[in-house]
mmCIF file of C-alpha atoms and ligand atoms in Angstrom:
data_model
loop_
_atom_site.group_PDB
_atom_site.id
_atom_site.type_symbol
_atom_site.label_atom_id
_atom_site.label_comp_id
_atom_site.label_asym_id
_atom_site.label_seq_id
_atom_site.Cartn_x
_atom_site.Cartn_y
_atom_site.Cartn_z
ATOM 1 C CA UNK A 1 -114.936 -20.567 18.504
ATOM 2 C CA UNK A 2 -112.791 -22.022 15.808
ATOM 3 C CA UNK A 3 -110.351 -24.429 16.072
ATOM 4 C CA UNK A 4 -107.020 -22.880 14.544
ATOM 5 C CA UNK A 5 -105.947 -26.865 14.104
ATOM 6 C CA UNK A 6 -108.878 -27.412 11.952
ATOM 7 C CA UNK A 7 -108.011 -24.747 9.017
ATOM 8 C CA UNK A 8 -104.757 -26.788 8.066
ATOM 9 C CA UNK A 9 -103.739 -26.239 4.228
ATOM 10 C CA UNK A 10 -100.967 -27.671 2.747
ATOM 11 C CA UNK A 11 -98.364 -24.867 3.346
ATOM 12 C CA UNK A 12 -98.926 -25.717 7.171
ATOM 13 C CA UNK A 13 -96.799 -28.734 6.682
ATOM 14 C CA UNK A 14 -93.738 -28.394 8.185
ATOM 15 C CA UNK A 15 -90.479 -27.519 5.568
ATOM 16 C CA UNK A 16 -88.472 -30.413 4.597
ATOM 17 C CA UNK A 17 -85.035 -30.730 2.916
ATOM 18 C CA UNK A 18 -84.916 -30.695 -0.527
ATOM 19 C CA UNK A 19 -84.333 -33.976 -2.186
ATOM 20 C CA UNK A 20 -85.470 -36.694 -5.452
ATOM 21 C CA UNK A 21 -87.671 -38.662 -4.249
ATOM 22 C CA UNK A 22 -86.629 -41.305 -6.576
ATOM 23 C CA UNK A 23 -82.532 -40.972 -6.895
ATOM 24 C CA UNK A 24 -83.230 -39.944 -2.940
ATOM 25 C CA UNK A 25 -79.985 -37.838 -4.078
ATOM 26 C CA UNK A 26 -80.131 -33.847 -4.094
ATOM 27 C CA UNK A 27 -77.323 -33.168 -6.123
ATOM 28 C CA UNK A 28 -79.124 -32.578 -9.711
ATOM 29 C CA UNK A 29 -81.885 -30.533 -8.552
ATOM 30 C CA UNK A 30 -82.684 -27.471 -10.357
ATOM 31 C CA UNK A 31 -84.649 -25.001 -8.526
ATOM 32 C CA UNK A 32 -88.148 -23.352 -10.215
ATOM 33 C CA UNK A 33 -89.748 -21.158 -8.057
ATOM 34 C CA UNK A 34 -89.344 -20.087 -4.858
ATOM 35 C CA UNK A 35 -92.189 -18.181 -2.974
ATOM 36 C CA UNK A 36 -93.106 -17.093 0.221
ATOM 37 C CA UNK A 37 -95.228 -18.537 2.606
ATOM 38 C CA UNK A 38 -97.619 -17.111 5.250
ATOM 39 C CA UNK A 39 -95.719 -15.604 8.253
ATOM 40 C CA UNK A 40 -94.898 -18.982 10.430
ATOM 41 C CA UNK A 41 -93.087 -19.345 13.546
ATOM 42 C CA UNK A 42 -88.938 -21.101 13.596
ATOM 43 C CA UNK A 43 -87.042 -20.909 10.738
ATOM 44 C CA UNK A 44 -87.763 -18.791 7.637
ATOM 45 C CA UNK A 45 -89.324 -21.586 4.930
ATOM 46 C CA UNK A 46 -90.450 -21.016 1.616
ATOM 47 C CA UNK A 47 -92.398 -22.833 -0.667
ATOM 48 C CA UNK A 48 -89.925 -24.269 -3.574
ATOM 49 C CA UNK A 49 -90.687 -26.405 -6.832
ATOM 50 C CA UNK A 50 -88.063 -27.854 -8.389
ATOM 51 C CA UNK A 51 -86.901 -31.013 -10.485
ATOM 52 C CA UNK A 52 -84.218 -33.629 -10.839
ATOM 53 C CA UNK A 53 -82.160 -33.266 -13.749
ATOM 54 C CA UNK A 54 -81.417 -37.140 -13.378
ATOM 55 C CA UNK A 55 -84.862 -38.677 -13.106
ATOM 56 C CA UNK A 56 -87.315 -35.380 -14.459
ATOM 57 C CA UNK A 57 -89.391 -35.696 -11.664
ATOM 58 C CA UNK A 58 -90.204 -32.809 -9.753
ATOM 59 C CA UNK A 59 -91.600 -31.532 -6.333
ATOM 60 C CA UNK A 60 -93.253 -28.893 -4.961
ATOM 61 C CA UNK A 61 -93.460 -28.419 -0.823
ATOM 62 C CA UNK A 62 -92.034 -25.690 1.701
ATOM 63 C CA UNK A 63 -88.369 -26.553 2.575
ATOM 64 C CA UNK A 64 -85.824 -24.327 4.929
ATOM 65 C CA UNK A 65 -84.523 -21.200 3.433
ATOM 66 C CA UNK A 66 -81.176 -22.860 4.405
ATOM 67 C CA UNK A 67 -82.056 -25.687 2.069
ATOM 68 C CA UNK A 68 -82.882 -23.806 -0.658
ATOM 69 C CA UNK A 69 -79.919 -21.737 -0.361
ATOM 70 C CA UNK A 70 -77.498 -24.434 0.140
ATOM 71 C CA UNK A 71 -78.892 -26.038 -3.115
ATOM 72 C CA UNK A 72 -78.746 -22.863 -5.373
ATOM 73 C CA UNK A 73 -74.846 -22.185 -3.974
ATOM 74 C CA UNK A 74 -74.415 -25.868 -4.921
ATOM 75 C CA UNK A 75 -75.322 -25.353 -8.867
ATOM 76 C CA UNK A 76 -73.183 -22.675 -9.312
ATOM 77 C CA UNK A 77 -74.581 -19.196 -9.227
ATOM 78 C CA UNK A 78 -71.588 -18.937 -7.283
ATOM 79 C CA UNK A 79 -71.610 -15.951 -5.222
ATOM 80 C CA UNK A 80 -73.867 -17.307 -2.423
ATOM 81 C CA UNK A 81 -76.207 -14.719 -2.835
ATOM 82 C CA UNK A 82 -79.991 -14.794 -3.156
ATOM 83 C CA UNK A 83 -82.427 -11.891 -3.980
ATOM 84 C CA UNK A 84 -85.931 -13.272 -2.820
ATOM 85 C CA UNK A 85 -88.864 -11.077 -1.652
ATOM 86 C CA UNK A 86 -87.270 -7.888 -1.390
ATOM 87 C CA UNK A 87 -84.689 -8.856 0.695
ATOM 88 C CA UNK A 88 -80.920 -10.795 -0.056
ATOM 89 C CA UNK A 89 -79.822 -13.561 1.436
ATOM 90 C CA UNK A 90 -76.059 -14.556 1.792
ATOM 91 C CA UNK A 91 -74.790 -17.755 3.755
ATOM 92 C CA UNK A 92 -78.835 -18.886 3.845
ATOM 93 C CA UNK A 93 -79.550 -15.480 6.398
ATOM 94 C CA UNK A 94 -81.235 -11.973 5.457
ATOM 95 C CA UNK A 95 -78.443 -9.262 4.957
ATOM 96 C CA UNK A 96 -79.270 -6.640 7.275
ATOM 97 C CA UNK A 97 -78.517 -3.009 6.549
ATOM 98 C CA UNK A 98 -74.877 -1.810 7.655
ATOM 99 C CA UNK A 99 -74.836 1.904 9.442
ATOM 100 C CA UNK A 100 -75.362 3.871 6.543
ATOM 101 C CA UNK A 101 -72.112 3.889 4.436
ATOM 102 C CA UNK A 102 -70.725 7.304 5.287
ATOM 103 C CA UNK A 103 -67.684 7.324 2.647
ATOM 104 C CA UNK A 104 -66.655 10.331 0.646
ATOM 105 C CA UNK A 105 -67.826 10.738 -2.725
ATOM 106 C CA UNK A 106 -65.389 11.972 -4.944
ATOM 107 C CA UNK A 107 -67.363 14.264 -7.382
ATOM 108 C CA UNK A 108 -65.667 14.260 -10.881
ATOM 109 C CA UNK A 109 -63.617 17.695 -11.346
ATOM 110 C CA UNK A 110 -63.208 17.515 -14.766
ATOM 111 C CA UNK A 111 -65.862 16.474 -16.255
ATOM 112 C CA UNK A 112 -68.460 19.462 -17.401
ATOM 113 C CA UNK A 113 -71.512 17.128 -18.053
ATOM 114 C CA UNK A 114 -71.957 15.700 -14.739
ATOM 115 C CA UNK A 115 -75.170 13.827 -14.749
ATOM 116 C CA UNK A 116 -76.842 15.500 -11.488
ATOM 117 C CA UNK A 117 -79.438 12.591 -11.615
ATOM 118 C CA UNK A 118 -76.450 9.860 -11.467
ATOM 119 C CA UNK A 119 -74.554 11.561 -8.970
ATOM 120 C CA UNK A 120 -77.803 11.866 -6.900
ATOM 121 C CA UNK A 121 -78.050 7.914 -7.007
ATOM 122 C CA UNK A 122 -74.616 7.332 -6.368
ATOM 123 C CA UNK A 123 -75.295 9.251 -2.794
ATOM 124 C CA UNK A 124 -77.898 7.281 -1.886
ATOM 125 C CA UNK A 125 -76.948 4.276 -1.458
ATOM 126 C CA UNK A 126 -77.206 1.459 1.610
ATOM 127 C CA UNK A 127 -75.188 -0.998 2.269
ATOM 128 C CA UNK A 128 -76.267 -4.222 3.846
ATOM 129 C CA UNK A 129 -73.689 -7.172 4.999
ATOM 130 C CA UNK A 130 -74.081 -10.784 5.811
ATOM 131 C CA UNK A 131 -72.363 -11.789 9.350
ATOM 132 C CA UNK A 132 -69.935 -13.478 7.185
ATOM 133 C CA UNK A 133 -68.558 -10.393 6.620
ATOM 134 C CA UNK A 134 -70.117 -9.910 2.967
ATOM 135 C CA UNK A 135 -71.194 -6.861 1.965
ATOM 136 C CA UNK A 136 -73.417 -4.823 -0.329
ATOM 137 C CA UNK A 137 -73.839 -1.654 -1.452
ATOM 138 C CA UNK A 138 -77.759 -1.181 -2.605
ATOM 139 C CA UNK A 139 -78.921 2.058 -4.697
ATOM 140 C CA UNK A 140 -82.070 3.251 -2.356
HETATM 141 ZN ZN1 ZN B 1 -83.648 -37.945 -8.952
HETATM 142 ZN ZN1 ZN B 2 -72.454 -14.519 4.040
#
């Protein structure tokens, strides 16, 4: 029988914030990498390096995907929104996929050279939204 408790590695640690461990300030991180971890139970963590622009120390460990959003919205990329293992994130959640967007494409009527492979993109497209009420619209 093995013990599950006994195969600890160090992604089994639990996710903590993001922070200098020297300034004890998070405000000049800079994130490095962010990975995924094995499947865990709770919140979604992933494993993040990063540095302190202030004190050029940096730190690797799992943290909460909330963390590591709120710290990439925080320097600046602005819209909030995260591409990370095939899935986006907005407001620190997964998008999930909208009903499938069921507009009417306007095919061009004057245009002789329509591009049948563009047009063929342009159709398939999903759109996924954030329950903040952000949406996406994602070529398939
Ligand atoms: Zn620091
Ligand atoms: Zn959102």
């Amino acid at each position: 029988m093995k013990n599950p408790l006994v195969s600890g590695g160090v992604s089994h640690l639990p996710p903590k914030a993001l922070s200098c461990g020297r300034c004890g300030s998070a405000d000049r991180l800079k994130l490095e990498t962010i990975e995924s971890i094995e499947p865990h139970a709770g919140e979604l963590a992933v494993w993040v390096t990063y540095a302190c622009q202030g004190c050029e120390a940096s730190y690797a460990h799992s943290a909460p995907f909330r963390d590591v959003a709120a710290v990439l919205n925080r320097s600046g990329n602005g819209s909030g929104l995260l591409q990370f293992g095939g899935q986006y994130f907005h407001c620190g959640e997964p998008m999930a996929f909208a009903e499938s967007s069921a507009r009417n494409v306007y095919a061009p009527m004057t245009t002789e050279d329509v591009d049948d492979g563009l047009l063929d993109v342009y159709l398939k497209t999903r759109v996924i939204q954030c329950r903040c009420g952000f949406r996406m619209e994602l070529p398939v």
